[in-house]
Structure formats: structure tokens, C-alpha cells
Amino acid sequence: MSSNKLFTLLVPVISVVMGLLAGAIIMLVSGFNPIEGYTALWNGAFGDSYTVGETIRRSTPYILTGLSIAFAFRTGLFNIGAEGQVIVGWLAAVWVGVAIDAPMYIHLPLAVIAAGIAGGLWAFIPGILKAKLGVHEVIVTIMMNYIALFTTNEIIRKVLTSGQTTTESISPSASLASEWMQSMTFYSRVHYGIFIALFAAVIMWFIIQRTTVGYELKSVGFNQHASNYAGMNVSKNIVLSMVIAGAFSGLAGAMEGLGTYGNISVMASFSNLGFDGIAVALLGANTALGVVFAAFLFGALKEGAGEMPTGAGIPTELVDIIIALIIFFVASSYMIRWVILRFKKEGK
Amino acid sequence: MIDILQSVIPTALFYSAPLIFTALGGVFSERSGVVNIGLEGLMVMGAFVGIVFNLTFSDVFGAWTPWVSIIVAMVVSAIFSIIHAVASVTFHASQVVSGVAINMLALGVGVYLTKQWYGKGQTDMVDQPFYTTNFPFLSDIPVLGPIFFQGIYITSYLAIFVAFIAWFVLYRTPFGLRLRAVGEHPMAADTNGINVSRMRYIAVILSGALGGLGGSVFALTIASNFSHSTIVGQGFMALAAVIFGKWHPLGAMGAALFFGFAQSLSVVGSSIPILQGVPQIFLLIAPYVLTILALAGFIGRADAPRANGVPYIKGNR
């Protein structure tokens, strides 16, 4: 058993190292200095208190989308729809933030909850289709992403504004912005959302590890037939898992809507928060703690990438390549396991 | 009425062509049992290679440049898709995850190299895109001529032609039978002496080639340059066409034509009296809603190949 635990820890670490090495090779091949490149990356992510604040800000939604995908994964579901759930959550949060007038202790929780509910509802559709009709959730969630994108754009243009591409800012009583955190980090955009995200991670851990609900969800993920035979309601668990996963993603939208931007704009394409969340969940081995670490890693990589063009002349997309490669390496963990086993045998 | 058809049908064919090519790629891959969410990435790669080749070699090949470009894009995307094959066939990785990684990687590589080679986030417009043509003789046919054969891209008809070839290959050749067998019941196929891994590799590489073709045709007819926002969702729409077409080449072609039609309506719809009352949004989301309805069984049942998405591990039952 302990060797299994070692594997689950080694695979992500090796994958990240290999991804960074591959990034260095790409920099070398395209005529850049990898040491300069990675120094710029480091400075961009942790160089001063401002960048640290921005790194935390960027990691916040990643934690939530990562949790969303990891949670669904535990029930054997692949929630590619995090992207769409983020968008509807973002829209709902901003909508409540703009349209309602209330004191902060009502307004802010209301906006956050609205985002969670919107995300949950958006995930309910693929959940119920999977549970009742056996429709594969991957395709439905992908389609739901596009429906969310186009519909949200339409609502922004037609309902929330009259033909504008950006809504007005949310009222301060719905904002997650935090003066003391900002002043600590030289006025970065870091906001209270990070505590919501970390709290969500604790909730996921608690549900999965400490409740009967979580036990059933995991059980359905391992073997639907056995769970059914043991008297669990498989359909209910599938829908529940999708809805909770969707709520996490919806909250990620709230982080952007109430924290980082304070409004929502018409989007030409996806924010990629949901797709990057897949990488986060995968690297975090679908555990709450793992997701938090992975989210900070990817948050730092993405934030640091912003410094690479000015610091070393390297296009920011290098980081996207590195992240894609890390996903490949984790997904192909079969290969890593095989190599490790080989070395072990030879060691003996 | 004829005026309307004359504006809608060429546009529909124009938008469908890339979707048809890419959807056919999806059909090959999924019929062999490998889910290909990476179609989007393969299109991105095809668009990138097609544009860069076109920009670089337009002096050399002159008017033939777009044709050479799409062939080169096909080859490069086919090679690129081997990554997906290695991960999902040899290393038994989750095919969906690997497909997502393909999408990220293609976009990352494309934009990275664009920035390095051109010093900016998007390339220049190409000098030698595809142009519309009037078909000789056919365009003179009254009524039908102006609708189907005037101001049309040859690539649109090429796409339809390739769809029939794909149908022939899949349903009328031993190779196609083997490919489908591998996707339905790999163990039975293996027992009959079919090399499952090899068939799946070939299928994924074919999907790479067709995806690259689709992407480059999109780039050289519709976009004319490459940036991070050249291909946004066309690959996923092609995937939708695969499913809406029930994993059948001609079905996928029909679905792609229909989606192209929906797109063309959202583009030229404002000039059509009946559609003026319909908000554009419904036309935009129509392909996606229809796909969900098709999957849910409201529009006939759509059943995936049985072993779709399941890695084949020898000896496992």
C-alpha cells in the first residue's frame, strides 16, 4: 500500500519536472536561454509582493475548477463542462451584484450563492441525462459550454446592457475586494475569494472522506453495479456529483466576477479556467489537498509567464506548452510506473 | 426565394467544408475506439501549418500554393496526432485527457511559433487563399446553376467527395471492417488476428490528417491568417457532427452540412424576411442543442461504438 501512495506522489512530481525540462529544451532549440527564461518566470510569479498577490489571485479560480473536476472524477464522471459552469456562475454573480441593493452581509453571500446555484443547475442537465438516459457526460458538457458562452454573451448585450460589451461594475457591497490584502501586496487584485476557495477544498475533503454521501459517491465511481446491488441509488449519486461539481465551478466564476474584474464582458472564446482545471485536477490526483497545490503551481506558471516576454523575450505560450506536456505525462503515468518498476527490479 | 437560396447555400457549403473534413477524421478515430476530443487541436495545427506554409512559399508555388499548403498541413497534423495515439493506445492514458492536452499543446505551439517567427500574435493575411469559382457548364444550368455552382469553393465539393470515399473505405473494404471491429469489440478482433494497436494508430493518424485538412481549409477560405482565435470551437462542432451523424461518414457529412447551414443562416439570416424575427442566438446554439437532443434519443438513438474510449489491454477481460 505504501508503495502505491509513493507512486501517486511520484507521478505528478516527475511529470512536472519532465514538463519543465521539456520547456527548457524548447527554449534552447528556439534560441533562448532557459536559465534566463525560468528566472523571468520565477520573478513574474514571486518576484515581489505585488506578483505574489497576483499569483494568489490567479490560483483562486483554478482551485475551484480543479475541485469541480476532481469531485466529479471521484464518482467516475468527467466534467469537461467546468468552462460553461464558470461562465454561468460568473454571469449570475455579476447579475446579482449589479441588480440588487442590500447590505454587504446579505448581498455578498447572495451573489456567491447565486453563482454556485447557477453552476450547479448548468451541471444538472448533463447529470440527469447521464443518470436517466445514459448519455455520455463528456459530449453533453462540451455542448453545454458553447451554449453557455453564446447565451451569456447574448444576455450581456441584450439584458444586462443595451448593446454594450461590458456590464457596469458590481456594487461595492457585493465585492470580494479586500483593502488590507491589496495594501499588503502593493495593490494587486488579490481578494477574499482565496479563503472561499480554500474553504471549498476543506468541504470537498470533508464530503468525500467523512460523510456517507461521499462514501456513496466514491462507491458509484468505483463500481456502479456493485453500488446498485448494495442498495445505493446510482442515478441520484450521479446527479448529485455533477451538481456539486458544477457548484464549485460556478464559485470559480464568482471569483472572477466579484473579485478580479467586478463585471463581465462579452467573450470571444473561453476563459480556459475550466480546461486548465482538468490539468489541475489530474496533477492533484483528484484529492482536495493535491488540487490546492496543483492550482498554486499552475497559477504561478501562468502568472510568471507574463514576465517572460519582457524578461527574456520568450512568448508566454511556452507555459501553455509546458502545461499541456505535464498533462500528457500525468495521463501517461502508466509509462512512469513502468519505468519506476523497472528500476526497482534492477535495484534488487 | 431563389435569391435567398443563392445567398444561403454557397455560404452553407463554405462553412461546412472544414467541418466535414474534420468530422470524417473524428469518425475514423472513434469508429476504431479512440475518443478524439483533440479534433480542435488538430484543426489548430492544420490552420497554423497551412497559413505559415502559404505565407512562406507563395512565391514558389504561385496559384498552386493553397493546394500544396493543405497537403502539407495534412501531413504535419497527421504526425502531430501520433502523440494522441501514443498516449491513448500505447500508454493507456485517458483518451479524453489526452485529447484535452492535444488541444492545449496545438494552440500553445501554434501561437508560440507565430510569435517567434513573426514577432506578433497573429500572422499577416495570406496572398494565396482559395478563391471562389464558377464551375464551367454546370453554372449555366438554369436555377440550379446559380445556387450550387456559382461562387463556390472547390474545397466544399472536395469535402463531400471525401465523405463518400470515407464511407466506401469504412463499409466496403476489409480495412474498414477491421477498423470498425476494433472499435466494437477489440478482444474479438484481436482473437481474429487483427492488430488492435496498429488499427487504432492508423485511425488516429487518419483523423489527424483529416483534422489538419479541415483546419487548413478553414484557414485558407474563411480566416486568411492565424492567431489564437482562428479556430474557436470548430473542432468541437465537428465532434458534434460526428455524434449527430451517429458515427457514420455520410451522417457526419449531413450533420456538418446542417451545422454549416445553421452558421450561414446566422451570418446572412438578417437579409431573409422569415428569419428576421428569429434572434441570432438561436441559430448560434442550434448545433449544440441539437446534438444534446440527438444524444438524449429525442432525434433517433445515437449509440457510440461499443469500445469507444476504452483502452485495449491485452489479456484483460
Tab-separated table of C-alpha atoms in Angstrom, chain A residues 133-317:
chain	number	residue	atom	x	y	z
A	133	LEU	CA	-30.755	8.113	-20.297
A	134	GLY	CA	-27.146	7.023	-20.081
A	135	VAL	CA	-25.940	9.878	-22.310
A	136	HIS	CA	-22.197	10.372	-22.092
A	137	GLU	CA	-21.499	13.427	-19.948
A	138	VAL	CA	-18.349	14.470	-21.830
A	139	ILE	CA	-20.167	15.358	-25.029
A	140	VAL	CA	-23.128	16.974	-23.289
A	141	THR	CA	-20.890	19.134	-21.118
A	142	ILE	CA	-18.858	20.251	-24.139
A	143	MET	CA	-22.046	21.275	-25.904
A	144	MET	CA	-23.287	22.995	-22.736
A	145	ASN	CA	-20.053	25.020	-22.722
A	146	TYR	CA	-20.871	26.562	-26.071
A	147	ILE	CA	-24.489	27.113	-25.177
A	148	ALA	CA	-23.313	28.909	-22.012
A	149	LEU	CA	-20.826	31.037	-23.931
A	150	PHE	CA	-23.239	32.224	-26.619
A	151	THR	CA	-26.209	32.647	-24.305
A	152	THR	CA	-24.198	34.610	-21.751
A	153	ASN	CA	-22.867	36.920	-24.456
A	154	GLU	CA	-26.409	37.483	-25.635
A	155	ILE	CA	-27.645	38.231	-22.111
A	156	ILE	CA	-24.817	40.707	-21.554
A	157	ARG	CA	-25.657	42.526	-24.783
A	158	LYS	CA	-29.425	42.430	-24.611
A	159	VAL	CA	-30.467	42.152	-20.977
A	160	LEU	CA	-27.736	43.494	-18.716
A	161	THR	CA	-26.752	46.347	-21.012
A	162	SER	CA	-28.212	47.859	-24.117
A	163	GLY	CA	-25.780	46.715	-26.761
A	164	GLN	CA	-22.635	47.190	-24.675
A	165	THR	CA	-19.903	44.558	-24.411
A	166	THR	CA	-19.185	45.022	-20.700
A	167	THR	CA	-21.619	45.321	-17.809
A	168	GLU	CA	-21.352	48.046	-15.241
A	169	SER	CA	-19.323	47.251	-12.138
A	170	ILE	CA	-20.943	45.415	-9.265
A	171	SER	CA	-21.860	47.470	-6.227
A	172	PRO	CA	-19.186	47.517	-3.500
A	173	SER	CA	-21.478	45.577	-1.159
A	174	ALA	CA	-21.115	42.508	-3.414
A	175	SER	CA	-17.383	42.835	-3.971
A	176	LEU	CA	-14.805	40.408	-2.662
A	177	ALA	CA	-12.082	43.040	-2.929
A	178	SER	CA	-10.059	43.345	0.233
A	179	GLU	CA	-8.291	46.532	1.129
A	180	TRP	CA	-5.862	45.049	3.624
A	181	MET	CA	-4.825	42.245	1.278
A	182	GLN	CA	-4.359	44.717	-1.529
A	183	SER	CA	-2.305	47.105	0.562
A	184	MET	CA	-0.160	44.191	1.708
A	185	THR	CA	0.581	43.218	-1.878
A	186	PHE	CA	1.194	46.660	-3.353
A	187	TYR	CA	-2.318	46.942	-4.780
A	188	SER	CA	-2.528	43.692	-6.688
A	189	ARG	CA	-6.011	42.370	-7.428
A	190	VAL	CA	-5.883	39.660	-4.765
A	191	HIS	CA	-9.224	39.277	-2.982
A	192	TYR	CA	-11.020	37.408	-0.195
A	193	GLY	CA	-12.006	34.718	-2.679
A	194	ILE	CA	-8.908	32.715	-1.836
A	195	PHE	CA	-10.464	31.912	1.553
A	196	ILE	CA	-13.662	30.749	-0.133
A	197	ALA	CA	-11.588	28.546	-2.431
A	198	LEU	CA	-9.576	27.040	0.426
A	199	PHE	CA	-12.769	26.532	2.421
A	200	ALA	CA	-14.285	24.770	-0.597
A	201	ALA	CA	-11.283	22.443	-0.634
A	202	VAL	CA	-11.916	21.588	3.014
A	203	ILE	CA	-15.583	20.958	2.201
A	204	MET	CA	-14.676	18.636	-0.633
A	205	TRP	CA	-12.291	16.707	1.605
A	206	PHE	CA	-14.961	16.511	4.287
A	207	ILE	CA	-17.724	15.332	1.944
A	208	ILE	CA	-15.557	12.734	0.266
A	209	GLN	CA	-13.743	11.376	3.317
A	210	ARG	CA	-16.058	11.925	6.248
A	211	THR	CA	-19.681	11.564	5.151
A	212	THR	CA	-21.960	8.770	3.948
A	213	VAL	CA	-22.827	10.892	0.930
A	214	GLY	CA	-19.177	10.963	-0.050
A	215	TYR	CA	-18.822	7.253	0.580
A	216	GLU	CA	-21.695	6.561	-1.805
A	217	LEU	CA	-20.302	8.945	-4.422
A	218	LYS	CA	-16.932	7.227	-4.342
A	219	SER	CA	-18.562	3.825	-4.357
A	220	VAL	CA	-20.544	4.662	-7.501
A	221	GLY	CA	-17.286	5.848	-9.043
A	222	PHE	CA	-15.599	2.529	-8.332
A	223	ASN	CA	-18.389	0.226	-9.454
A	224	GLN	CA	-21.911	1.263	-10.373
A	225	HIS	CA	-23.318	-2.264	-10.392
A	226	ALA	CA	-21.931	-3.170	-7.009
A	227	SER	CA	-23.235	0.098	-5.572
A	228	ASN	CA	-26.649	-0.572	-7.032
A	229	TYR	CA	-26.610	-4.067	-5.581
A	230	ALA	CA	-25.678	-2.665	-2.196
A	231	GLY	CA	-28.838	-0.564	-2.304
A	232	MET	CA	-27.409	2.778	-3.318
A	233	ASN	CA	-29.329	4.986	-5.714
A	234	VAL	CA	-26.822	5.296	-8.565
A	235	SER	CA	-28.842	7.857	-10.540
A	236	LYS	CA	-29.202	10.132	-7.540
A	237	ASN	CA	-25.488	9.972	-6.830
A	238	ILE	CA	-24.538	10.777	-10.419
A	239	VAL	CA	-26.800	13.833	-10.478
A	240	LEU	CA	-25.628	14.923	-7.027
A	241	SER	CA	-21.983	14.616	-8.004
A	242	MET	CA	-22.467	16.684	-11.143
A	243	VAL	CA	-24.429	19.344	-9.286
A	244	ILE	CA	-21.808	19.709	-6.554
A	245	ALA	CA	-19.064	19.779	-9.181
A	246	GLY	CA	-20.997	22.424	-11.097
A	247	ALA	CA	-21.419	24.490	-7.940
A	248	PHE	CA	-17.636	24.520	-7.402
A	249	SER	CA	-17.144	25.751	-10.967
A	250	GLY	CA	-19.881	28.335	-10.533
A	251	LEU	CA	-17.996	29.646	-7.499
A	252	ALA	CA	-14.889	29.939	-9.672
A	253	GLY	CA	-16.958	32.233	-11.879
A	254	ALA	CA	-17.900	34.264	-8.803
A	255	MET	CA	-14.190	34.722	-8.029
A	256	GLU	CA	-13.726	36.393	-11.413
A	257	GLY	CA	-16.988	38.311	-11.324
A	258	LEU	CA	-16.924	39.527	-7.733
A	259	GLY	CA	-13.189	39.534	-7.091
A	260	THR	CA	-10.879	40.049	-10.024
A	261	TYR	CA	-12.933	42.004	-12.536
A	262	GLY	CA	-16.097	43.177	-10.803
A	263	ASN	CA	-18.013	42.861	-14.073
A	264	ILE	CA	-18.487	40.536	-17.022
A	265	SER	CA	-17.632	41.152	-20.657
A	266	VAL	CA	-18.689	39.549	-23.909
A	267	MET	CA	-16.255	36.712	-24.539
A	268	ALA	CA	-14.941	35.759	-27.970
A	269	SER	CA	-13.723	32.419	-26.643
A	270	PHE	CA	-13.431	30.564	-23.370
A	271	SER	CA	-11.538	31.781	-20.328
A	272	ASN	CA	-9.808	28.378	-20.225
A	273	LEU	CA	-10.320	28.272	-16.452
A	274	GLY	CA	-12.302	25.075	-16.901
A	275	PHE	CA	-9.868	23.373	-19.252
A	276	ASP	CA	-6.914	24.294	-17.067
A	277	GLY	CA	-8.933	22.915	-14.160
A	278	ILE	CA	-8.687	19.495	-15.810
A	279	ALA	CA	-4.908	19.784	-15.641
A	280	VAL	CA	-5.129	20.907	-12.021
A	281	ALA	CA	-7.371	18.002	-11.005
A	282	LEU	CA	-5.231	15.500	-12.838
A	283	LEU	CA	-1.991	16.727	-11.334
A	284	GLY	CA	-3.598	16.892	-7.905
A	285	ALA	CA	-4.601	13.213	-8.221
A	286	ASN	CA	-8.243	14.248	-7.636
A	287	THR	CA	-7.693	14.945	-3.954
A	288	ALA	CA	-8.581	18.230	-2.275
A	289	LEU	CA	-5.077	18.902	-0.965
A	290	GLY	CA	-3.466	17.872	-4.246
A	291	VAL	CA	-5.750	20.224	-6.149
A	292	VAL	CA	-4.753	23.165	-3.954
A	293	PHE	CA	-1.044	22.539	-4.565
A	294	ALA	CA	-1.550	21.968	-8.288
A	295	ALA	CA	-3.657	25.121	-8.571
A	296	PHE	CA	-0.901	27.190	-6.983
A	297	LEU	CA	1.658	25.624	-9.310
A	298	PHE	CA	-0.364	26.406	-12.431
A	299	GLY	CA	-1.337	29.816	-11.081
A	300	ALA	CA	2.340	30.605	-10.583
A	301	LEU	CA	3.278	29.269	-14.023
A	302	LYS	CA	0.553	31.296	-15.741
A	303	GLU	CA	1.286	34.451	-13.771
A	304	GLY	CA	5.039	34.084	-14.201
A	305	ALA	CA	4.592	33.622	-17.933
A	306	GLY	CA	3.572	37.266	-18.129
A	307	GLU	CA	7.139	38.274	-17.261
A	308	MET	CA	8.799	36.027	-19.846
A	309	PRO	CA	8.382	38.267	-22.930
A	310	THR	CA	9.841	41.333	-21.195
A	311	GLY	CA	12.357	39.466	-19.037
A	312	ALA	CA	13.754	37.042	-21.606
A	313	GLY	CA	11.957	37.696	-24.892
A	314	ILE	CA	10.128	34.383	-24.709
A	315	PRO	CA	6.464	34.151	-25.784
A	316	THR	CA	4.076	33.449	-22.872
A	317	GLU	CA	2.664	30.460	-24.750
